[in-house]
Coordinates of C-alpha atoms and ligand atoms in Angstrom, one line a residue:
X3 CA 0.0 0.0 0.0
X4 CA 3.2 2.3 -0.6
X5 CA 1.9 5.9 -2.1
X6 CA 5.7 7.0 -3.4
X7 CA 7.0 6.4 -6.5
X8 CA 10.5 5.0 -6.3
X9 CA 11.9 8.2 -8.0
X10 CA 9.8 10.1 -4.9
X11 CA 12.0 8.1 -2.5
X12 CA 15.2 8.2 -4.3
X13 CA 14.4 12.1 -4.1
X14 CA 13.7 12.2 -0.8
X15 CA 16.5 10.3 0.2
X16 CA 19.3 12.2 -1.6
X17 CA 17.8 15.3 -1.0
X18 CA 16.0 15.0 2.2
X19 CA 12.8 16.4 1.3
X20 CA 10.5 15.9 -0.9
X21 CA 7.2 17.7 -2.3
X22 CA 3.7 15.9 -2.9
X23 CA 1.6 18.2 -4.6
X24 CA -2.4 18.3 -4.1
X25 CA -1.6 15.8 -1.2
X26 CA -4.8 16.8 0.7
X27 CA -8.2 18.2 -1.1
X28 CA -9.9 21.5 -0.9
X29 CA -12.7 20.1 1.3
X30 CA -9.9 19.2 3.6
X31 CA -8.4 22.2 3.6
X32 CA -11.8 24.2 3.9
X33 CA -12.5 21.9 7.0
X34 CA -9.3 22.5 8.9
X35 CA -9.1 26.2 8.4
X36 CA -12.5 26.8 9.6
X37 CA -12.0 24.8 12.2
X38 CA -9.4 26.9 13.0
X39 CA -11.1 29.7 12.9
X40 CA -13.8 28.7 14.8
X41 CA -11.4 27.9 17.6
X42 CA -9.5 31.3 17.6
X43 CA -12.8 33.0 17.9
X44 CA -13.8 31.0 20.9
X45 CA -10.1 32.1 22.2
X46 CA -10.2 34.6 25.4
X47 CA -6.4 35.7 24.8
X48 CA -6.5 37.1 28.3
X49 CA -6.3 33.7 29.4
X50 CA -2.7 33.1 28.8
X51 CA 0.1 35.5 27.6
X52 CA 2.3 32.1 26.2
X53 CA 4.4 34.0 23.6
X54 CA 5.9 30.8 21.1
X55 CA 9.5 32.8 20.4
X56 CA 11.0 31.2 17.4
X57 CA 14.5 33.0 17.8
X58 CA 14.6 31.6 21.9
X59 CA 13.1 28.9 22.6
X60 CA 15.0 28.6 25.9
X61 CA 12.2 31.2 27.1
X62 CA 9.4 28.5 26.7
X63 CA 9.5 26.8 30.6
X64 CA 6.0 27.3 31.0
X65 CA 3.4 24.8 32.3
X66 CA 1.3 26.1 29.5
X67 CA 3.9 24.8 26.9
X68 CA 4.5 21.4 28.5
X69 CA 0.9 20.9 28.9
X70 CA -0.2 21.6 25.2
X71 CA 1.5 18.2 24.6
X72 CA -1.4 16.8 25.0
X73 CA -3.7 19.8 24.3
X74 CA -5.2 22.9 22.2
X75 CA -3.2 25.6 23.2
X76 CA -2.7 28.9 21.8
X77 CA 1.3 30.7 21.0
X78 CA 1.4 34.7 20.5
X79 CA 3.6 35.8 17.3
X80 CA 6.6 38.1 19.6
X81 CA 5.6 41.4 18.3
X82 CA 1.8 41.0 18.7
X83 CA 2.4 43.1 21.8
X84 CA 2.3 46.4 22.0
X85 CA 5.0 48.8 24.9
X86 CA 1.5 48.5 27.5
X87 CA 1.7 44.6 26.8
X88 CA -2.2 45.0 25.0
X89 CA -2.2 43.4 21.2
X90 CA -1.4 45.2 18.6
X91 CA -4.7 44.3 16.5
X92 CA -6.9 41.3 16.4
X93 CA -6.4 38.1 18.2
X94 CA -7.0 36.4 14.8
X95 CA -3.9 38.5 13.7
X96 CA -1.8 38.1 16.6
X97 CA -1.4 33.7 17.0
X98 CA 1.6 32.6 16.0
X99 CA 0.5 28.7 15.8
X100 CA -1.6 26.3 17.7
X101 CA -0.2 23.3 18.7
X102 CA 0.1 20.5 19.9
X103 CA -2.5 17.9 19.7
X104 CA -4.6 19.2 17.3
X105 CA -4.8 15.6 16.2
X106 CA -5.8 13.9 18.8
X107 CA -8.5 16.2 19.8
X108 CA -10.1 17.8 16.9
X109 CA -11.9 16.0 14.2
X110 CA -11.1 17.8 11.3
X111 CA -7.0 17.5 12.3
X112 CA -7.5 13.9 13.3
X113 CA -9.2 13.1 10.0
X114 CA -6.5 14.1 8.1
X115 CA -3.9 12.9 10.1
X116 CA -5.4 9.4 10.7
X117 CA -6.8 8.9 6.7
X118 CA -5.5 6.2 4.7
X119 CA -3.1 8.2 2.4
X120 CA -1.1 9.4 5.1
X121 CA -0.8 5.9 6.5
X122 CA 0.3 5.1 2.9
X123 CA 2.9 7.1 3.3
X124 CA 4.3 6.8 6.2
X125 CA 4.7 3.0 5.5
X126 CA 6.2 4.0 1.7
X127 CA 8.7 5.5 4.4
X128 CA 8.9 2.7 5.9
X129 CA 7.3 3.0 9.3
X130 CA 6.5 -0.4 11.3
X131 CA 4.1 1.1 13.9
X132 CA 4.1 5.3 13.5
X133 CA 2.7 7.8 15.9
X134 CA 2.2 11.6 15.6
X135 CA 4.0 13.1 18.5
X136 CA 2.7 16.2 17.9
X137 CA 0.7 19.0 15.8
X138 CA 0.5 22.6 15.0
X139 CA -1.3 24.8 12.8
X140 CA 1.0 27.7 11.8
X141 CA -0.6 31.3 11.3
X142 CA 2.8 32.8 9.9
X143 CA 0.5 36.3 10.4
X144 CA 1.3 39.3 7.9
X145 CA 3.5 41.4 8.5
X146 CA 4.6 39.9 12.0
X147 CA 4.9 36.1 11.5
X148 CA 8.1 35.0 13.3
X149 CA 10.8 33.7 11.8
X150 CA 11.7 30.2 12.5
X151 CA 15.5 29.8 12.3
X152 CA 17.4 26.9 10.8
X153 CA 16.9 23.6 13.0
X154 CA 16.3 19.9 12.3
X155 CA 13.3 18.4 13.6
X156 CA 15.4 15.4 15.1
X157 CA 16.8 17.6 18.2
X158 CA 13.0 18.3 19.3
X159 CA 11.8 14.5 18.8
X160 CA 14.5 12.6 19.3
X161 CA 14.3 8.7 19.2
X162 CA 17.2 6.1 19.5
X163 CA 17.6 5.2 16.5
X164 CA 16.4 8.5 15.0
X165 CA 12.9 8.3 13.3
X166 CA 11.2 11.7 13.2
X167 CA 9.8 12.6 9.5
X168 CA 8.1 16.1 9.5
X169 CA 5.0 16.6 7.5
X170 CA 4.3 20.1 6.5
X171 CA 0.6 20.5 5.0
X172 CA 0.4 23.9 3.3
X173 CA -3.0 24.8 3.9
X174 CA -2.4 28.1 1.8
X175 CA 0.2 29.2 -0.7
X176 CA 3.5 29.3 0.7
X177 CA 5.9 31.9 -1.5
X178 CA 9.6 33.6 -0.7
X179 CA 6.9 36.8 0.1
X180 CA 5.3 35.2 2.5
X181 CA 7.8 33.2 3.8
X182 CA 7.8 29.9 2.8
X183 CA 10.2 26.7 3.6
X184 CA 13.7 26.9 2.6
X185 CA 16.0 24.2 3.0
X186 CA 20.0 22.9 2.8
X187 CA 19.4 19.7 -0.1
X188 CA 21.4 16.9 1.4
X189 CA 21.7 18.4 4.8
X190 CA 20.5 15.6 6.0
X191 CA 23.5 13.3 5.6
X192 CA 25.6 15.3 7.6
X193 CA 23.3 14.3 11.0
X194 CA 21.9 15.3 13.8
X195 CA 23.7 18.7 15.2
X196 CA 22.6 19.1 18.4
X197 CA 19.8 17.9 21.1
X198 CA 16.5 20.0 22.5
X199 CA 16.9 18.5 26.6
X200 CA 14.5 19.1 29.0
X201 CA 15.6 18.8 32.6
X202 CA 14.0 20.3 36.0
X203 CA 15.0 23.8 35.3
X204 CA 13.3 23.9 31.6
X205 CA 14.4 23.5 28.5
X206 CA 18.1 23.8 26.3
X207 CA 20.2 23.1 24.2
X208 CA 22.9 21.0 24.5
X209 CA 25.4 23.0 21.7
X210 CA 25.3 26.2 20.1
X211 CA 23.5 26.5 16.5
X212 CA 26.1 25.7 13.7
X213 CA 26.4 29.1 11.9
X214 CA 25.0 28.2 8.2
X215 CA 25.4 29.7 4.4
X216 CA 22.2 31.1 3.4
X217 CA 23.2 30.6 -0.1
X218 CA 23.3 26.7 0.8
X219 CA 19.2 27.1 1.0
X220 CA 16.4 26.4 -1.8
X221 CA 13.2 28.1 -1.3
X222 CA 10.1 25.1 -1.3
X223 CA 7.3 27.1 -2.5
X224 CA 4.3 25.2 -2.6
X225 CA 0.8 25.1 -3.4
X226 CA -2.2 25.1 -1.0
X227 CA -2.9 21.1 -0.4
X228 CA 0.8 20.3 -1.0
X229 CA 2.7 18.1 1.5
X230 CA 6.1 19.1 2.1
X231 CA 8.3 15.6 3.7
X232 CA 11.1 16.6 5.8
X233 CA 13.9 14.4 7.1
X234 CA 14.4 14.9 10.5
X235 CA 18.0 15.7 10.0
X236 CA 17.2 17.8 7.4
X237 CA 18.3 21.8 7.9
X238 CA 15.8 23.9 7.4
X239 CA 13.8 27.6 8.4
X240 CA 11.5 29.8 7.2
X241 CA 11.9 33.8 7.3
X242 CA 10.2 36.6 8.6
X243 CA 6.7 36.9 6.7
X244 CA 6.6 40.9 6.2
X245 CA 4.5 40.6 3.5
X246 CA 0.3 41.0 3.6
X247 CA -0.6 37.6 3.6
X248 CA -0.8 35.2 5.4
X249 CA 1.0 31.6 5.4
X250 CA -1.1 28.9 7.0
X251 CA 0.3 25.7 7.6
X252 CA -0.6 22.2 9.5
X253 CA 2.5 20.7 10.9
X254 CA 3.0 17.3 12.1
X255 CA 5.8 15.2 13.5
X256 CA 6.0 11.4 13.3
X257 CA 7.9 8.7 14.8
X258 CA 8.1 5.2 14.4
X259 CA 7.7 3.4 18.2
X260 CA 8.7 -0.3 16.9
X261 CA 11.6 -1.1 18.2
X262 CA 13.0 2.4 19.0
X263 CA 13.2 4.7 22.1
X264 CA 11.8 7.9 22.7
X265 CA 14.2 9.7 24.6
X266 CA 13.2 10.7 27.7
X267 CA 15.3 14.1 27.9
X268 CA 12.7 15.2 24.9
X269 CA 10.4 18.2 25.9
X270 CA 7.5 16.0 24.6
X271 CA 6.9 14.2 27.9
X272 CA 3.0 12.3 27.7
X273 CA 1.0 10.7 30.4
X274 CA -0.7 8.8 27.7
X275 CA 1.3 6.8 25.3
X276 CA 0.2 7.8 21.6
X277 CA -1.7 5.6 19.7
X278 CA 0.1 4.6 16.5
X279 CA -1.5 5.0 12.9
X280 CA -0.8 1.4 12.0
X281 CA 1.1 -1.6 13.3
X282 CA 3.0 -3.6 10.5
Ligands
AKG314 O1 6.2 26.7 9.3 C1 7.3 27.1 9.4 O2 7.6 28.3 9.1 C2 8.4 26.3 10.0 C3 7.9 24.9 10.4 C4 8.9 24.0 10.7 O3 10.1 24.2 10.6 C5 8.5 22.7 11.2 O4 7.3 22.4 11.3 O5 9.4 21.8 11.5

């Protein structure tokens, strides 16, 4: 029941990402951004100030981040606030992302996540029994969306052996104005840089950034409905969106939990174990 082609894997393989275009359908897209709406209306932003910074994420020791594991919670861009600490304009304009088990809790997320193509993929990957670890819809708001500096998604969702795959949905068009993905091709081969820990005085980590060559990055502008694969090794970012439009995406990590460890130093720490997508 594989969904990629062998070129698709030889791609993503020597590359380290890969681009399926028109992955999910309008109706799913339609149904997952209203959802969202729907749930940032119902938002009271007075009942948390949880800024997400993308530049420090040493800042993030809240409860309210450690909890969202296994919750709908709600991240402020960095410069939604105004000098008096009021937003700037509109909640709706003002949310960086929502995160992080989106899912697990609400049906239009969950039916994505849990529908047969996505299963077909992850075992064209080659996952024996996968689990989403976690979720987030990113706002990337106009004119403030954060910038999210170069990373691999292996030092947040670490496993022995290493297993994370990151699944980037672009629920609307992602361009360089907007700020889309960019990427290092190939990065991915050079491994895993540095670690994400989580101990009892919050979260680090364990080594300085590498300092990279932005000429080494290729923009990944996609489509709305395309599905962006990302190696968990793989170097990537995304700039500063000062443009006027938005950049919605639905974000989703993966592991595989046959036969391999989640690391317990991970900032993902769940009282209930994940339920896998498919055991093989
Ligand atoms: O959406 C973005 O700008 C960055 C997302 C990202 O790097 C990720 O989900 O791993």
């Amino acid at each position: 029941m594989g969904l990629l082609s062998s070129d698709q894997l030889q791609f993503f393989n020597s590359q380290g990402y890969l681009v399926i275009e028109s992955f999910a359908g309008e109706d799913e897209i339609e149904g997952m951004m209203k959802r969202m709406e729907q749930l940032v209306d119902n938002f009271d932003p007075s009942s948390t100030a949880s800024i997400f910074s993308t530049k420090n994420q040493q800042k993030l020791t809240d409860d309210y981040f450690f909890d969202s594991v296994e919750r709908v919670s709600f991240f402020f861009e960095e410069k939604a606030f105004g000098d008096n600490g009021d937003l700037k304009q509109p909640k709706q304009l003002s949310i960086n992302k929502v995160g992080h088990a989106l899912h697990e809790i609400e049906p239009a997320f969950k039916k994505f996540s849990s529908s047969q193509k996505f299963s077909s993929l992850m075992h064209s990957l080659g996952y024996k029994r996968p689990a989403v670890m976690q979720s987030m819809y990113i706002f990337k708001q106009p004119g403030i969306g954060g910038e999210v500096v170069p990373h691999q998604d292996s030092s947040f969702l670490y496993t022995e052996p290493q297993t994370c795959t990151g699944l980037w949905l672009a629920i609307e068009d992602a361009t360089k104005l907007n700020g889309c993905l960019w990427a290092i091709p190939g990065s991915h081969k050079n491994g895993l840089v540095r670690r994400f820990l989580r101990d009892e005085n919050g979260v680090k980590f364990d080594r300085p950034s590498p300092s990279y060559d932005q000429k080494d990055f290729v923009p990944i502008e996609v489509k709305s409905g395309s599905l962006v694969v990302i190696h968990g090794d793989l170097i990537h970012q995304s700039f500063e969106n000062l443009s006027p439009k938005s950049r919605h995406a639905y974000s989703l990590h993966v592991v595989d939990t046959d036969g391999c460890k989640w690391a317990p130093e991970n900032w993902i720490r769940r009282k209930v174990e994940p339920e896998p997508l498919y055991v093989s």
